[in-house]
Amino acid sequence: MAEEPWKAVDAYIADRLLPPDPALDAALAANAAGGLPAIDVSPAQGKFLHLLARIVGARRILEVGTLGGYSTIWLARALAEGGALVSLEIDPRHAAVARANVDRAGVGERVEIRVAPARDTLAAMVAAGEGPFDLVFIDADKENNAHYVRQALALSRPGTVIVVDNVVRKGRVADSGSSDPMVLGSRAVFDLLAAEPRLDATALQTVGLKGWDGLAIAVVD
């Protein structure tokens, strides 16, 4: 199946199940105006994350990779009463756009954006005994994904859900001979999920506005 029908189905899903949302539209427009890469989750994927956070009753959410705050808004809206979201972003310019977007969307008081390399921030969080988080969404530099999962595990409790985006890489994750750092990062995630006894995991392939990719999802035992 060509990619265009995938996009048409995504548009159909959004038209039928996702009502117009000026705040989210404004966030994407601000991202484009700010020159941010158009690598946000799709609207349907954003709604999936939102529903997942509601299903687990998340009061504390950790997001690794803020970009312009599009997925941040989806997740922050799902927080239980009094909940909070910590989002990690390496680029100060991206963080500034995200800050404006989440404030404009009315969820700014629930969102803390920490600007630094995520490896450093996560190490400091673990050392400080932060957590546990109820839901962790990892959507940052793919080469470090396995490290992020390990650190997320240290900030989790039994029942915490960990989601890792972009793990299929247009099917290249199944290529054992690949030298692509992003593919190697995804394969390292699968190796970790398979070997870590505290995690029960699966992965799903996805198609749509973002092409052929997928996500891994795990629950902490």
PDB file of C-alpha atoms in Angstrom:
ATOM      1  CA  MET A   1       0.000   0.000   0.000  1.00  0.00           C
ATOM      2  CA  ALA A   2       1.363   3.428  -0.927  1.00  0.00           C
ATOM      3  CA  GLU A   3       1.982   5.943   1.813  1.00  0.00           C
ATOM      4  CA  GLU A   4      -0.692   8.381   0.602  1.00  0.00           C
ATOM      5  CA  PRO A   5      -3.619   6.097   1.578  1.00  0.00           C
ATOM      6  CA  TRP A   6      -2.048   5.842   5.047  1.00  0.00           C
ATOM      7  CA  LYS A   7      -2.204   9.621   5.287  1.00  0.00           C
ATOM      8  CA  ALA A   8      -5.803   9.622   4.086  1.00  0.00           C
ATOM      9  CA  VAL A   9      -6.748   7.148   6.816  1.00  0.00           C
ATOM     10  CA  ASP A  10      -5.022   9.305   9.430  1.00  0.00           C
ATOM     11  CA  ALA A  11      -7.009  12.285   8.157  1.00  0.00           C
ATOM     12  CA  TYR A  12     -10.218  10.231   8.350  1.00  0.00           C
ATOM     13  CA  ILE A  13      -9.449   9.182  11.938  1.00  0.00           C
ATOM     14  CA  ALA A  14      -8.758  12.772  12.939  1.00  0.00           C
ATOM     15  CA  ASP A  15     -11.910  14.003  11.211  1.00  0.00           C
ATOM     16  CA  ARG A  16     -14.128  11.409  12.907  1.00  0.00           C
ATOM     17  CA  LEU A  17     -12.577  11.210  16.381  1.00  0.00           C
ATOM     18  CA  LEU A  18     -10.565  14.361  17.053  1.00  0.00           C
ATOM     19  CA  PRO A  19     -12.569  17.597  17.191  1.00  0.00           C
ATOM     20  CA  PRO A  20     -10.915  20.848  16.076  1.00  0.00           C
ATOM     21  CA  ASP A  21      -8.389  22.047  18.634  1.00  0.00           C
ATOM     22  CA  PRO A  22      -7.132  25.620  18.195  1.00  0.00           C
ATOM     23  CA  ALA A  23      -4.465  25.262  20.909  1.00  0.00           C
ATOM     24  CA  LEU A  24      -2.877  22.236  19.274  1.00  0.00           C
ATOM     25  CA  ASP A  25      -3.118  23.823  15.835  1.00  0.00           C
ATOM     26  CA  ALA A  26      -1.473  26.966  17.213  1.00  0.00           C
ATOM     27  CA  ALA A  27       1.328  24.867  18.699  1.00  0.00           C
ATOM     28  CA  LEU A  28       2.114  23.269  15.335  1.00  0.00           C
ATOM     29  CA  ALA A  29       1.968  26.668  13.631  1.00  0.00           C
ATOM     30  CA  ALA A  30       4.339  28.149  16.216  1.00  0.00           C
ATOM     31  CA  ASN A  31       6.711  25.210  15.769  1.00  0.00           C
ATOM     32  CA  ALA A  32       6.791  25.779  12.017  1.00  0.00           C
ATOM     33  CA  ALA A  33       7.263  29.531  12.437  1.00  0.00           C
ATOM     34  CA  GLY A  34      10.125  28.862  14.834  1.00  0.00           C
ATOM     35  CA  GLY A  35      11.879  26.583  12.375  1.00  0.00           C
ATOM     36  CA  LEU A  36      11.465  23.438  14.477  1.00  0.00           C
ATOM     37  CA  PRO A  37      11.573  20.121  12.589  1.00  0.00           C
ATOM     38  CA  ALA A  38       8.139  18.692  11.796  1.00  0.00           C
ATOM     39  CA  ILE A  39       8.691  15.495  13.772  1.00  0.00           C
ATOM     40  CA  ASP A  40       5.887  15.806  16.314  1.00  0.00           C
ATOM     41  CA  VAL A  41       3.614  12.851  16.902  1.00  0.00           C
ATOM     42  CA  SER A  42       0.545  12.812  14.686  1.00  0.00           C
ATOM     43  CA  PRO A  43      -2.817  13.981  16.087  1.00  0.00           C
ATOM     44  CA  ALA A  44      -4.014  10.371  16.367  1.00  0.00           C
ATOM     45  CA  GLN A  45      -0.813   9.387  18.167  1.00  0.00           C
ATOM     46  CA  GLY A  46      -1.167  12.379  20.480  1.00  0.00           C
ATOM     47  CA  LYS A  47      -4.679  11.286  21.361  1.00  0.00           C
ATOM     48  CA  PHE A  48      -3.392   7.753  21.967  1.00  0.00           C
ATOM     49  CA  LEU A  49      -0.861   9.080  24.469  1.00  0.00           C
ATOM     50  CA  HIS A  50      -3.567  11.189  26.092  1.00  0.00           C
ATOM     51  CA  LEU A  51      -5.883   8.201  26.494  1.00  0.00           C
ATOM     52  CA  LEU A  52      -3.058   6.011  27.770  1.00  0.00           C
ATOM     53  CA  ALA A  53      -2.250   8.572  30.463  1.00  0.00           C
ATOM     54  CA  ARG A  54      -5.917   8.690  31.436  1.00  0.00           C
ATOM     55  CA  ILE A  55      -6.167   4.892  31.507  1.00  0.00           C
ATOM     56  CA  VAL A  56      -3.268   4.619  33.951  1.00  0.00           C
ATOM     57  CA  GLY A  57      -4.592   7.544  35.992  1.00  0.00           C
ATOM     58  CA  ALA A  58      -1.262   9.330  35.660  1.00  0.00           C
ATOM     59  CA  ARG A  59      -0.486  11.974  38.264  1.00  0.00           C
ATOM     60  CA  ARG A  60       3.202  12.243  37.348  1.00  0.00           C
ATOM     61  CA  ILE A  61       4.443  12.048  33.755  1.00  0.00           C
ATOM     62  CA  LEU A  62       8.017  12.182  32.481  1.00  0.00           C
ATOM     63  CA  GLU A  63       8.629  13.137  28.864  1.00  0.00           C
ATOM     64  CA  VAL A  64      12.092  12.769  27.322  1.00  0.00           C
ATOM     65  CA  GLY A  65      12.162  15.096  24.318  1.00  0.00           C
ATOM     66  CA  THR A  66       9.935  18.187  24.375  1.00  0.00           C
ATOM     67  CA  LEU A  67      10.494  19.649  20.897  1.00  0.00           C
ATOM     68  CA  GLY A  68       7.729  22.283  20.628  1.00  0.00           C
ATOM     69  CA  GLY A  69       5.446  20.818  23.245  1.00  0.00           C
ATOM     70  CA  TYR A  70       2.788  19.251  21.010  1.00  0.00           C
ATOM     71  CA  SER A  71       2.840  15.847  22.715  1.00  0.00           C
ATOM     72  CA  THR A  72       3.408  17.662  26.011  1.00  0.00           C
ATOM     73  CA  ILE A  73       0.038  19.366  25.681  1.00  0.00           C
ATOM     74  CA  TRP A  74      -1.713  16.081  24.913  1.00  0.00           C
ATOM     75  CA  LEU A  75      -0.145  14.431  27.962  1.00  0.00           C
ATOM     76  CA  ALA A  76      -0.594  17.369  30.343  1.00  0.00           C
ATOM     77  CA  ARG A  77      -4.295  17.537  29.550  1.00  0.00           C
ATOM     78  CA  ALA A  78      -4.639  13.916  30.688  1.00  0.00           C
ATOM     79  CA  LEU A  79      -3.088  14.408  34.124  1.00  0.00           C
ATOM     80  CA  ALA A  80      -5.172  13.591  37.148  1.00  0.00           C
ATOM     81  CA  GLU A  81      -6.135  16.469  39.448  1.00  0.00           C
ATOM     82  CA  GLY A  82      -3.030  18.029  40.953  1.00  0.00           C
ATOM     83  CA  GLY A  83      -0.751  16.149  38.556  1.00  0.00           C
ATOM     84  CA  ALA A  84       2.482  17.362  37.013  1.00  0.00           C
ATOM     85  CA  LEU A  85       4.603  16.688  33.937  1.00  0.00           C
ATOM     86  CA  VAL A  86       8.374  17.018  33.683  1.00  0.00           C
ATOM     87  CA  SER A  87       9.666  17.365  30.115  1.00  0.00           C
ATOM     88  CA  LEU A  88      13.351  17.238  29.151  1.00  0.00           C
ATOM     89  CA  GLU A  89      14.720  19.200  26.195  1.00  0.00           C
ATOM     90  CA  ILE A  90      18.306  19.808  25.103  1.00  0.00           C
ATOM     91  CA  ASP A  91      17.682  22.810  22.821  1.00  0.00           C
ATOM     92  CA  PRO A  92      16.878  26.121  24.574  1.00  0.00           C
ATOM     93  CA  ARG A  93      15.173  27.478  21.454  1.00  0.00           C
ATOM     94  CA  HIS A  94      12.873  24.470  21.244  1.00  0.00           C
ATOM     95  CA  ALA A  95      12.154  24.763  24.961  1.00  0.00           C
ATOM     96  CA  ALA A  96      11.191  28.434  24.593  1.00  0.00           C
ATOM     97  CA  VAL A  97       8.720  27.612  21.818  1.00  0.00           C
ATOM     98  CA  ALA A  98       7.330  24.738  23.880  1.00  0.00           C
ATOM     99  CA  ARG A  99       6.972  26.950  26.954  1.00  0.00           C
ATOM    100  CA  ALA A 100       4.887  29.442  24.991  1.00  0.00           C
ATOM    101  CA  ASN A 101       2.814  26.647  23.471  1.00  0.00           C
ATOM    102  CA  VAL A 102       1.941  24.920  26.747  1.00  0.00           C
ATOM    103  CA  ASP A 103       1.148  28.252  28.394  1.00  0.00           C
ATOM    104  CA  ARG A 104      -1.102  29.236  25.487  1.00  0.00           C
ATOM    105  CA  ALA A 105      -2.851  25.852  25.737  1.00  0.00           C
ATOM    106  CA  GLY A 106      -3.671  26.490  29.402  1.00  0.00           C
ATOM    107  CA  VAL A 107      -1.582  23.671  30.861  1.00  0.00           C
ATOM    108  CA  GLY A 108       1.540  25.633  31.701  1.00  0.00           C
ATOM    109  CA  GLU A 109       1.099  25.348  35.453  1.00  0.00           C
ATOM    110  CA  ARG A 110       1.263  21.546  35.154  1.00  0.00           C
ATOM    111  CA  VAL A 111       4.419  21.449  33.008  1.00  0.00           C
ATOM    112  CA  GLU A 112       8.061  21.890  33.986  1.00  0.00           C
ATOM    113  CA  ILE A 113      10.548  21.992  31.114  1.00  0.00           C
ATOM    114  CA  ARG A 114      14.159  21.255  32.053  1.00  0.00           C
ATOM    115  CA  VAL A 115      16.763  22.345  29.514  1.00  0.00           C
ATOM    116  CA  ALA A 116      19.934  20.238  29.394  1.00  0.00           C
ATOM    117  CA  PRO A 117      21.092  16.965  27.826  1.00  0.00           C
ATOM    118  CA  ALA A 118      18.546  14.371  28.951  1.00  0.00           C
ATOM    119  CA  ARG A 119      21.261  11.942  30.070  1.00  0.00           C
ATOM    120  CA  ASP A 120      22.526  14.544  32.546  1.00  0.00           C
ATOM    121  CA  THR A 121      19.075  15.552  33.747  1.00  0.00           C
ATOM    122  CA  LEU A 122      17.965  11.966  34.231  1.00  0.00           C
ATOM    123  CA  ALA A 123      21.114  11.122  36.167  1.00  0.00           C
ATOM    124  CA  ALA A 124      20.474  14.078  38.460  1.00  0.00           C
ATOM    125  CA  MET A 125      16.853  13.044  38.912  1.00  0.00           C
ATOM    126  CA  VAL A 126      17.845   9.512  39.874  1.00  0.00           C
ATOM    127  CA  ALA A 127      20.498  10.803  42.266  1.00  0.00           C
ATOM    128  CA  ALA A 128      17.950  13.128  43.875  1.00  0.00           C
ATOM    129  CA  GLY A 129      15.435  10.329  44.312  1.00  0.00           C
ATOM    130  CA  GLU A 130      12.791  11.928  42.125  1.00  0.00           C
ATOM    131  CA  GLY A 131       9.844   9.859  41.081  1.00  0.00           C
ATOM    132  CA  PRO A 132       8.177   7.589  40.809  1.00  0.00           C
ATOM    133  CA  PHE A 133       6.480   8.566  37.570  1.00  0.00           C
ATOM    134  CA  ASP A 134       3.306   6.838  36.411  1.00  0.00           C
ATOM    135  CA  LEU A 135       3.971   7.242  32.682  1.00  0.00           C
ATOM    136  CA  VAL A 136       7.204   7.873  30.775  1.00  0.00           C
ATOM    137  CA  PHE A 137       7.190   8.911  27.110  1.00  0.00           C
ATOM    138  CA  ILE A 138      10.569   8.741  25.358  1.00  0.00           C
ATOM    139  CA  ASP A 139      10.830  10.610  22.053  1.00  0.00           C
ATOM    140  CA  ALA A 140      14.321  12.099  21.836  1.00  0.00           C
ATOM    141  CA  ASP A 141      17.631  11.200  20.181  1.00  0.00           C
ATOM    142  CA  LYS A 142      17.239   7.559  19.231  1.00  0.00           C
ATOM    143  CA  GLU A 143      20.878   6.617  19.824  1.00  0.00           C
ATOM    144  CA  ASN A 144      20.348   7.041  23.575  1.00  0.00           C
ATOM    145  CA  ASN A 145      16.961   5.341  23.848  1.00  0.00           C
ATOM    146  CA  ALA A 146      18.177   2.279  25.751  1.00  0.00           C
ATOM    147  CA  HIS A 147      19.911   4.547  28.270  1.00  0.00           C
ATOM    148  CA  TYR A 148      16.715   6.555  28.668  1.00  0.00           C
ATOM    149  CA  VAL A 149      14.732   3.384  29.333  1.00  0.00           C
ATOM    150  CA  ARG A 150      17.208   2.312  32.029  1.00  0.00           C
ATOM    151  CA  GLN A 151      16.965   5.705  33.701  1.00  0.00           C
ATOM    152  CA  ALA A 152      13.176   5.699  33.367  1.00  0.00           C
ATOM    153  CA  LEU A 153      13.128   2.347  35.115  1.00  0.00           C
ATOM    154  CA  ALA A 154      15.057   3.871  38.006  1.00  0.00           C
ATOM    155  CA  LEU A 155      12.359   6.559  38.223  1.00  0.00           C
ATOM    156  CA  SER A 156       9.456   4.118  38.073  1.00  0.00           C
ATOM    157  CA  ARG A 157       7.312   1.927  40.329  1.00  0.00           C
ATOM    158  CA  PRO A 158       5.466  -1.319  39.690  1.00  0.00           C
ATOM    159  CA  GLY A 159       2.746  -0.406  37.216  1.00  0.00           C
ATOM    160  CA  THR A 160       4.602   2.466  35.557  1.00  0.00           C
ATOM    161  CA  VAL A 161       4.117   2.500  31.778  1.00  0.00           C
ATOM    162  CA  ILE A 162       7.101   3.335  29.543  1.00  0.00           C
ATOM    163  CA  VAL A 163       6.522   4.241  25.878  1.00  0.00           C
ATOM    164  CA  VAL A 164       9.381   4.582  23.380  1.00  0.00           C
ATOM    165  CA  ASP A 165       8.538   6.197  20.042  1.00  0.00           C
ATOM    166  CA  ASN A 166      10.078   5.625  16.597  1.00  0.00           C
ATOM    167  CA  VAL A 167      11.501   2.149  17.182  1.00  0.00           C
ATOM    168  CA  VAL A 168      10.668   0.558  13.804  1.00  0.00           C
ATOM    169  CA  ARG A 169      12.589   2.978  11.544  1.00  0.00           C
ATOM    170  CA  LYS A 170      10.720   2.086   8.329  1.00  0.00           C
ATOM    171  CA  GLY A 171      11.364  -1.589   9.060  1.00  0.00           C
ATOM    172  CA  ARG A 172      15.124  -1.199   9.316  1.00  0.00           C
ATOM    173  CA  VAL A 173      15.056  -2.307  12.958  1.00  0.00           C
ATOM    174  CA  ALA A 174      14.926  -5.888  11.655  1.00  0.00           C
ATOM    175  CA  ASP A 175      18.175  -5.429   9.702  1.00  0.00           C
ATOM    176  CA  SER A 176      20.906  -6.950  11.856  1.00  0.00           C
ATOM    177  CA  GLY A 177      23.554  -5.585   9.503  1.00  0.00           C
ATOM    178  CA  SER A 178      22.509  -1.945   9.746  1.00  0.00           C
ATOM    179  CA  SER A 179      25.124   0.599  10.858  1.00  0.00           C
ATOM    180  CA  ASP A 180      22.605   3.447  11.169  1.00  0.00           C
ATOM    181  CA  PRO A 181      22.987   4.831  14.729  1.00  0.00           C
ATOM    182  CA  MET A 182      19.231   5.324  15.027  1.00  0.00           C
ATOM    183  CA  VAL A 183      18.549   1.731  14.004  1.00  0.00           C
ATOM    184  CA  LEU A 184      21.221   0.509  16.406  1.00  0.00           C
ATOM    185  CA  GLY A 185      19.575   2.580  19.138  1.00  0.00           C
ATOM    186  CA  SER A 186      16.227   0.962  18.425  1.00  0.00           C
ATOM    187  CA  ARG A 187      17.727  -2.527  18.402  1.00  0.00           C
ATOM    188  CA  ALA A 188      19.374  -1.760  21.757  1.00  0.00           C
ATOM    189  CA  VAL A 189      15.935  -0.892  23.144  1.00  0.00           C
ATOM    190  CA  PHE A 190      14.523  -4.231  22.011  1.00  0.00           C
ATOM    191  CA  ASP A 191      17.506  -6.065  23.507  1.00  0.00           C
ATOM    192  CA  LEU A 192      16.973  -4.272  26.807  1.00  0.00           C
ATOM    193  CA  LEU A 193      13.233  -4.893  26.871  1.00  0.00           C
ATOM    194  CA  ALA A 194      13.804  -8.569  26.153  1.00  0.00           C
ATOM    195  CA  ALA A 195      16.453  -8.967  28.845  1.00  0.00           C
ATOM    196  CA  GLU A 196      15.105  -6.801  31.667  1.00  0.00           C
ATOM    197  CA  PRO A 197      13.021  -8.995  34.026  1.00  0.00           C
ATOM    198  CA  ARG A 198      11.250  -5.987  35.529  1.00  0.00           C
ATOM    199  CA  LEU A 199       9.701  -5.014  32.197  1.00  0.00           C
ATOM    200  CA  ASP A 200       6.854  -6.707  30.324  1.00  0.00           C
ATOM    201  CA  ALA A 201       6.851  -5.258  26.818  1.00  0.00           C
ATOM    202  CA  THR A 202       5.606  -5.374  23.265  1.00  0.00           C
ATOM    203  CA  ALA A 203       5.850  -3.140  20.203  1.00  0.00           C
ATOM    204  CA  LEU A 204       3.428  -2.030  17.509  1.00  0.00           C
ATOM    205  CA  GLN A 205       4.110  -0.962  13.955  1.00  0.00           C
ATOM    206  CA  THR A 206       2.337   2.198  12.826  1.00  0.00           C
ATOM    207  CA  VAL A 207       1.610   3.830   9.479  1.00  0.00           C
ATOM    208  CA  GLY A 208       0.082   7.215   8.728  1.00  0.00           C
ATOM    209  CA  LEU A 209       1.152  10.837   8.559  1.00  0.00           C
ATOM    210  CA  LYS A 210       4.571   9.879   9.896  1.00  0.00           C
ATOM    211  CA  GLY A 211       5.093   7.037   7.439  1.00  0.00           C
ATOM    212  CA  TRP A 212       6.095   3.557   8.596  1.00  0.00           C
ATOM    213  CA  ASP A 213       7.358   3.405  12.147  1.00  0.00           C
ATOM    214  CA  GLY A 214       6.194   2.105  15.510  1.00  0.00           C
ATOM    215  CA  LEU A 215       6.414   2.309  19.253  1.00  0.00           C
ATOM    216  CA  ALA A 216       7.429   0.050  22.106  1.00  0.00           C
ATOM    217  CA  ILE A 217       5.378  -0.070  25.279  1.00  0.00           C
ATOM    218  CA  ALA A 218       6.340  -1.680  28.568  1.00  0.00           C
ATOM    219  CA  VAL A 219       4.917  -1.949  32.058  1.00  0.00           C
ATOM    220  CA  VAL A 220       7.111  -2.210  35.124  1.00  0.00           C
ATOM    221  CA  ASP A 221       6.448  -5.387  37.136  1.00  0.00           C
TER     222      ASP A 221
END
